[in-house]
Short mmCIF file of C-alpha atoms in Angstrom, two decimals:
data_model
loop_
_atom_site.label_atom_id
_atom_site.label_comp_id
_atom_site.label_asym_id
_atom_site.label_seq_id
_atom_site.Cartn_x
_atom_site.Cartn_y
_atom_site.Cartn_z
CA MET C 1 -2.74 7.06 -1.97
CA ARG C 2 1.53 5.86 -0.91
CA VAL C 3 4.16 7.71 -2.96
CA ARG C 4 6.81 6.34 -3.25
CA ALA C 5 9.92 8.42 -4.39
CA GLY C 6 13.19 7.51 -6.47
CA LEU C 7 13.49 6.10 -9.73
CA LEU C 8 13.03 2.29 -8.26
CA ALA C 9 9.06 2.93 -7.79
CA ALA C 10 9.09 3.44 -11.66
CA MET C 11 10.94 -0.14 -12.27
CA ALA C 12 9.57 -1.34 -10.00
CA ALA C 13 5.89 -0.05 -11.13
CA LEU C 14 7.56 -1.80 -14.88
CA ALA C 15 7.62 -5.22 -13.22
CA PHE C 16 4.54 -5.65 -13.03
CA GLY C 17 3.35 -4.47 -15.90
CA LEU C 18 2.68 -0.97 -15.10
CA ARG C 19 4.33 1.19 -18.17
CA ALA C 20 4.96 5.16 -16.84
CA GLU C 21 4.17 6.88 -19.11
CA PRO C 22 7.05 9.13 -21.40
CA SER C 23 7.24 11.81 -20.32
CA PHE C 24 9.63 14.54 -22.66
CA TYR C 25 9.07 18.25 -20.39
CA ASP C 26 11.61 21.11 -21.07
CA GLY C 27 12.95 23.49 -17.97
CA VAL C 28 13.16 23.09 -14.45
CA ALA C 29 10.65 22.93 -11.43
CA ALA C 30 13.68 24.00 -8.56
CA TYR C 31 17.12 24.91 -7.30
CA VAL C 32 17.98 23.06 -4.01
CA ASN C 33 21.95 24.41 -3.43
CA ASP C 34 23.50 23.34 -6.58
CA LYS C 35 21.83 20.42 -8.11
CA VAL C 36 18.28 20.97 -10.24
CA ILE C 37 15.39 19.19 -10.48
CA THR C 38 13.94 19.15 -14.24
CA VAL C 39 10.25 19.99 -14.67
CA ASP C 40 10.56 16.26 -16.79
CA THR C 41 11.67 14.50 -13.57
CA VAL C 42 8.87 15.76 -11.57
CA MET C 43 6.53 14.51 -14.41
CA ARG C 44 8.67 10.93 -14.49
CA GLU C 45 8.58 10.98 -10.96
CA LEU C 46 4.25 11.88 -11.09
CA HIS C 47 3.95 9.52 -14.25
CA ALA C 48 5.14 6.66 -12.61
CA ASN C 49 3.25 7.15 -9.29
CA PHE C 50 0.02 8.18 -9.84
CA ASN C 51 -2.19 5.82 -12.77
CA LEU C 52 -3.10 8.68 -14.80
CA SER C 53 -4.02 6.68 -17.42
CA ARG C 54 -7.04 5.04 -15.70
CA LEU C 55 -8.87 8.45 -15.45
CA PRO C 56 -10.61 10.61 -18.49
CA GLN C 57 -9.04 12.36 -19.96
CA ASP C 58 -10.62 15.04 -19.03
CA GLU C 59 -9.58 14.84 -15.12
CA VAL C 60 -5.81 14.20 -16.39
CA ALA C 61 -5.02 18.04 -16.60
CA ALA C 62 -6.33 18.68 -13.52
CA ARG C 63 -4.33 16.31 -11.95
CA MET C 64 -1.29 16.95 -13.51
CA ARG C 65 -1.75 20.60 -11.57
CA GLU C 66 -2.83 18.52 -8.00
CA TYR C 67 0.16 16.22 -8.29
CA PHE C 68 3.64 18.05 -10.12
CA PRO C 69 3.69 20.24 -6.47
CA VAL C 70 3.50 17.38 -4.41
CA MET C 71 5.59 15.22 -6.62
CA ARG C 72 8.58 17.89 -6.82
CA ASP C 73 7.58 18.64 -3.08
CA LEU C 74 8.75 15.06 -2.84
CA LEU C 75 12.21 14.64 -4.76
CA ILE C 76 13.39 18.37 -3.42
CA ASP C 77 12.69 16.52 0.69
CA ARG C 78 15.18 13.80 -1.28
CA ILE C 79 18.08 16.07 -2.16
CA LEU C 80 17.74 18.02 0.92
CA ILE C 81 17.94 14.39 3.71
CA LEU C 82 20.16 12.84 0.89
CA GLY C 83 22.57 15.49 1.16
CA ALA C 84 22.12 16.11 4.79
CA TYR C 85 23.55 11.88 5.25
CA GLU C 86 26.34 12.87 3.43
CA ALA C 87 27.24 16.51 5.09
CA SER C 88 26.74 13.92 8.52
CA GLY C 89 30.42 12.23 7.24
CA ALA C 90 28.29 8.93 7.78
CA GLN C 91 29.31 6.03 5.56
CA LEU C 92 25.95 3.07 4.45
CA PRO C 93 28.20 -0.25 3.48
CA ASN C 94 28.36 -1.92 0.24
CA THR C 95 26.59 -5.43 2.30
CA VAL C 96 24.07 -3.69 3.08
CA VAL C 97 22.91 -1.79 0.06
CA ASN C 98 23.86 -5.64 -2.48
CA ARG C 99 20.96 -7.07 0.12
CA ARG C 100 18.52 -4.79 -0.19
CA VAL C 101 19.14 -5.15 -3.89
CA GLN C 102 19.11 -9.09 -3.41
CA GLU C 103 16.03 -8.20 -1.37
CA ILE C 104 14.53 -6.80 -3.74
CA LEU C 105 15.91 -9.25 -7.38
CA ALA C 106 14.12 -12.61 -4.98
CA ASP C 107 11.11 -10.48 -3.78
CA ARG C 108 9.99 -8.27 -7.16
CA PHE C 109 11.95 -10.50 -9.84
CA GLY C 110 12.32 -13.89 -8.54
CA GLY C 111 15.71 -13.66 -8.71
CA ASP C 112 15.76 -13.54 -12.94
CA GLU C 113 18.44 -10.98 -13.78
CA ALA C 114 17.24 -10.99 -17.11
CA ARG C 115 13.52 -9.93 -15.92
CA LEU C 116 15.23 -6.75 -14.10
CA ARG C 117 17.43 -5.78 -16.85
CA GLU C 118 14.36 -5.70 -18.98
CA ALA C 119 12.93 -3.84 -16.75
CA LEU C 120 15.55 -1.66 -16.63
CA LEU C 121 16.44 -1.04 -20.29
CA SER C 122 12.46 -0.39 -20.57
CA ALA C 123 12.76 3.00 -17.15
CA GLY C 124 15.80 3.42 -19.14
CA MET C 125 18.48 3.17 -16.68
CA THR C 126 20.66 0.92 -16.70
CA ARG C 127 21.71 -1.03 -13.76
CA ASP C 128 24.30 0.62 -11.69
CA GLN C 129 21.62 4.19 -11.81
CA TRP C 130 19.39 1.92 -10.09
CA VAL C 131 21.96 0.06 -7.53
CA LYS C 132 22.12 3.64 -6.67
CA GLU C 133 18.64 4.27 -5.60
CA VAL C 134 17.89 1.69 -4.43
CA ARG C 135 21.53 3.20 -2.10
CA GLU C 136 19.59 5.90 -1.63
CA ASP C 137 16.45 4.97 -0.93
CA LEU C 138 18.09 3.42 2.56
CA ILE C 139 19.69 6.02 3.61
CA LEU C 140 16.22 7.55 2.88
CA MET C 141 14.93 5.18 5.42
CA ALA C 142 17.40 5.30 8.13
CA MET C 143 17.31 9.02 8.25
CA ARG C 144 13.75 9.16 8.65
CA GLN C 145 14.25 6.78 11.63
CA LEU C 146 16.67 8.47 13.35
CA GLN C 147 15.45 12.01 13.17
CA VAL C 148 11.60 11.09 13.20
CA GLU C 149 11.08 7.82 15.11
CA ARG C 150 13.23 7.42 16.67
CA LYS C 151 12.15 10.94 18.70
CA VAL C 152 8.15 9.97 19.14
CA THR C 153 7.43 9.68 22.00
CA VAL C 154 3.45 7.80 22.98
CA SER C 155 2.05 8.57 26.47
CA PRO C 156 -0.65 6.62 27.56
CA LYS C 157 -2.18 10.37 28.09
CA LYS C 158 -1.73 10.34 24.54
CA VAL C 159 -2.69 7.17 23.63
CA ARG C 160 -6.34 8.11 25.52
CA ALA C 161 -6.98 12.08 24.93
CA TYR C 162 -6.65 10.87 21.60
CA TYR C 163 -9.49 8.23 21.62
CA ALA C 164 -11.58 10.49 22.92
CA ALA C 165 -11.22 12.55 20.30
CA HIS C 166 -11.05 10.32 17.57
CA ALA C 167 -13.47 7.67 19.09
CA LYS C 168 -15.57 7.19 16.24
CA ASP C 169 -12.89 6.61 13.92
CA PHE C 170 -12.52 2.60 15.54
CA ALA C 171 -16.22 2.42 15.09
CA GLU C 172 -16.72 -1.29 13.75
CA GLU C 173 -18.80 -1.62 10.96
CA ALA C 174 -22.17 -4.07 11.26
CA GLY C 175 -21.31 -6.89 9.39
CA VAL C 176 -21.31 -11.05 8.82
CA HIS C 177 -18.49 -12.88 8.62
CA VAL C 178 -18.50 -15.05 5.47
CA ARG C 179 -16.78 -18.78 4.52
CA LEU C 180 -18.07 -19.02 1.07
CA ILE C 181 -17.60 -22.18 -1.36
CA MET C 182 -18.73 -22.01 -5.03
CA ILE C 183 -18.80 -25.22 -7.02
CA ASP C 184 -18.44 -24.43 -11.27
CA PRO C 185 -20.75 -26.32 -12.97
CA ALA C 186 -17.67 -28.60 -14.54
CA GLY C 187 -17.66 -29.65 -10.93
CA GLY C 188 -21.22 -30.25 -10.40
CA ALA C 189 -22.90 -31.53 -8.03
CA LYS C 190 -20.54 -34.29 -7.76
CA ALA C 191 -17.59 -32.47 -6.20
CA ALA C 192 -20.03 -30.22 -4.21
CA GLU C 193 -20.85 -33.42 -2.56
CA ALA C 194 -17.79 -34.42 -1.95
CA ALA C 195 -17.23 -31.28 0.11
CA LEU C 196 -19.82 -30.67 1.90
CA ALA C 197 -18.99 -35.03 2.77
CA GLU C 198 -15.71 -33.77 4.14
CA LEU C 199 -16.95 -31.01 6.16
CA LYS C 200 -19.21 -33.68 7.80
CA ALA C 201 -16.72 -35.44 8.32
CA GLY C 202 -14.98 -32.62 10.31
CA LYS C 203 -12.52 -30.73 7.99
CA PRO C 204 -11.99 -27.25 8.55
CA PHE C 205 -14.30 -25.33 6.18
CA GLU C 206 -11.18 -23.08 4.59
CA GLU C 207 -9.66 -26.13 3.76
CA VAL C 208 -12.14 -27.75 2.33
CA ALA C 209 -12.26 -24.34 0.49
CA LYS C 210 -8.77 -24.53 -0.83
CA ALA C 211 -9.44 -27.99 -2.59
CA HIS C 212 -12.64 -26.99 -4.01
CA SER C 213 -13.72 -23.90 -3.94
CA LYS C 214 -14.26 -22.07 -7.60
CA GLU C 215 -14.55 -18.83 -6.30
CA SER C 216 -12.16 -15.60 -6.09
CA HIS C 217 -11.89 -15.83 -2.28
CA ALA C 218 -10.49 -19.63 -2.23
CA ALA C 219 -6.83 -19.16 -1.72
CA GLN C 220 -7.78 -17.47 1.68
CA GLY C 221 -10.21 -20.71 2.58
CA GLY C 222 -13.70 -18.81 1.45
CA ASP C 223 -12.84 -16.04 3.44
CA TRP C 224 -14.49 -12.74 2.34
CA GLY C 225 -14.49 -11.19 6.50
CA PHE C 226 -17.07 -8.68 7.30
CA VAL C 227 -19.63 -7.62 4.88
CA ASP C 228 -22.82 -7.34 4.01
CA PRO C 229 -23.91 -10.12 2.42
CA LYS C 230 -27.59 -8.08 0.73
CA ALA C 231 -23.88 -6.63 -1.40
CA ASN C 232 -21.95 -8.78 -2.12
CA PHE C 233 -24.15 -12.73 -2.50
CA ALA C 234 -26.27 -14.03 -4.55
CA PRO C 235 -30.19 -14.43 -2.93
CA GLN C 236 -29.70 -18.20 -2.43
CA VAL C 237 -26.84 -16.91 -0.42
CA VAL C 238 -28.54 -13.91 1.56
CA GLU C 239 -30.95 -16.17 2.68
CA ALA C 240 -29.65 -19.02 4.08
CA LEU C 241 -27.38 -16.70 5.76
CA GLU C 242 -29.93 -15.87 7.62
CA LYS C 243 -31.38 -18.75 8.43
CA LEU C 244 -27.70 -19.39 10.16
CA LYS C 245 -26.13 -19.14 13.33
CA ASP C 246 -23.02 -17.73 14.34
CA GLY C 247 -20.32 -20.66 13.47
CA GLU C 248 -23.34 -22.97 11.65
CA ARG C 249 -23.16 -23.54 7.37
CA SER C 250 -25.53 -24.86 5.27
CA ASP C 251 -25.76 -27.54 2.90
CA ILE C 252 -25.94 -27.32 -0.74
CA LEU C 253 -27.22 -24.15 -2.48
CA GLU C 254 -27.61 -24.26 -5.94
CA VAL C 255 -27.42 -20.29 -7.71
CA GLY C 256 -27.32 -20.13 -11.52
CA GLY C 257 -25.50 -23.05 -12.08
CA TRP C 258 -23.45 -23.23 -9.50
CA ARG C 259 -23.30 -24.69 -6.16
CA ALA C 260 -22.59 -22.86 -3.17
CA ILE C 261 -21.42 -24.23 1.15
CA VAL C 262 -22.01 -21.29 2.94
CA GLN C 263 -20.84 -20.81 6.32
CA ARG C 264 -22.24 -17.71 8.86
CA VAL C 265 -18.57 -17.74 11.10
CA ALA C 266 -19.56 -13.98 13.08
CA THR C 267 -22.12 -11.60 13.40
CA ARG C 268 -21.02 -8.02 14.26
CA ARG C 269 -24.07 -5.69 15.48
CA GLY C 270 -21.72 -2.30 14.93
CA ARG C 271 -20.35 -0.14 17.73
CA VAL C 272 -17.69 1.64 18.94
CA PRO C 273 -15.48 -1.05 20.94
CA PRO C 274 -13.51 0.36 24.14
CA LEU C 275 -9.90 1.73 24.59
CA GLY C 276 -8.79 -1.71 25.67
CA GLU C 277 -9.87 -3.89 22.60
CA VAL C 278 -8.15 -0.96 20.35
CA TRP C 279 -5.41 0.16 22.25
CA ASP C 280 -2.43 -0.66 19.67
CA LYS C 281 -4.70 0.70 16.65
CA VAL C 282 -5.07 4.39 18.79
CA GLU C 283 -1.22 3.99 19.51
CA ALA C 284 -0.37 3.41 15.39
CA ALA C 285 -2.59 6.40 15.09
CA VAL C 286 -1.28 8.92 17.66
CA ARG C 287 2.38 7.58 16.98
CA ARG C 288 1.44 7.99 12.81
CA GLU C 289 0.21 11.61 13.79
CA GLN C 290 3.25 12.49 15.60
CA GLY C 291 5.87 11.00 13.53
CA GLN C 292 4.34 13.49 10.60
CA ALA C 293 4.05 16.13 12.28
CA ARG C 294 8.01 15.46 13.28
CA TYR C 295 9.22 14.63 9.39
CA LYS C 296 7.08 18.06 8.86
CA ALA C 297 9.62 20.23 11.18
CA TRP C 298 12.69 18.59 10.37
CA VAL C 299 12.60 19.16 6.49
CA GLU C 300 11.53 23.01 6.92
CA GLY C 301 14.52 23.13 9.65
CA LEU C 302 16.49 21.73 6.51
CA ARG C 303 15.08 23.93 4.38
CA LYS C 304 15.80 26.88 5.55
CA GLN C 305 19.60 26.05 5.84
CA ALA C 306 19.33 25.99 2.40
CA TYR C 307 18.85 27.31 -1.10
CA VAL C 308 15.81 26.06 -2.98
CA ARG C 309 14.06 28.25 -5.38
CA LEU C 310 10.97 27.14 -7.29
CA VAL C 311 10.04 28.39 -10.83
CA ASP C 312 6.49 28.78 -11.05
CA ILE C 313 5.28 25.75 -13.73
CA THR C 314 3.05 26.22 -16.07
CA LEU C 315 0.73 22.88 -17.54
#
């Protein structure tokens, strides 16, 4: 699960219709130098980053106790890193912040200031507070880049050693790469015949799927990727796939009132690929592992130089 610190995360969640749970908790969770992290702040961040509403009610309390120290530590790290940036004397240009604000406005709100204001109102934030959070998030990314990413070096020797110890982690699962066109009953035989005619004329399967298919993968050209057919498709489709060779497609199939055309793109038997085939993935895994270790050491160093006191909280 990816955790994002800062009320920007809560605001972004609201923009997509996921409202943070209300939080009215009293007390202090931690002291960091001259700053105080309240229990209420931690709980608001917890609800913004972990969707507890989907859990059974009897599990919520246990998850809150599990996630609370995680969220509290992220907030402590945030304060320490921002403090280190301030102590460095660096200044983030306003043009950089404004550009990021406009990017978020365009990407998450379609450029609509009214939608942004509504989301901020729901989150209990002013626009100035939000822009401050945007600035801080940019600082955090810049500091991590400077103190962590730039200092991580991955040698070929480390890549080979990691692969030797974790080769099974890069194993390919067996499966069939499937593309599927599904014509709903409203379209009927006529629409299915039109789709089949386009395929016979040489039009790419994915283009025909985008134009005619009515199932959930239509926008991706009917591409299901590598799957276990028996676990994903009706028996008629499974039977057709079993008769096809890689690269072949079926004729029109009858599937419970729908018409289907299926393509067997490729077959994967399942294997551990040689290092050369997955070098980039292994290198990324090594870089990620070293980055996490360097980040931990960096933040621990910041903590040793700071006054940090945790307060025992009973949830």
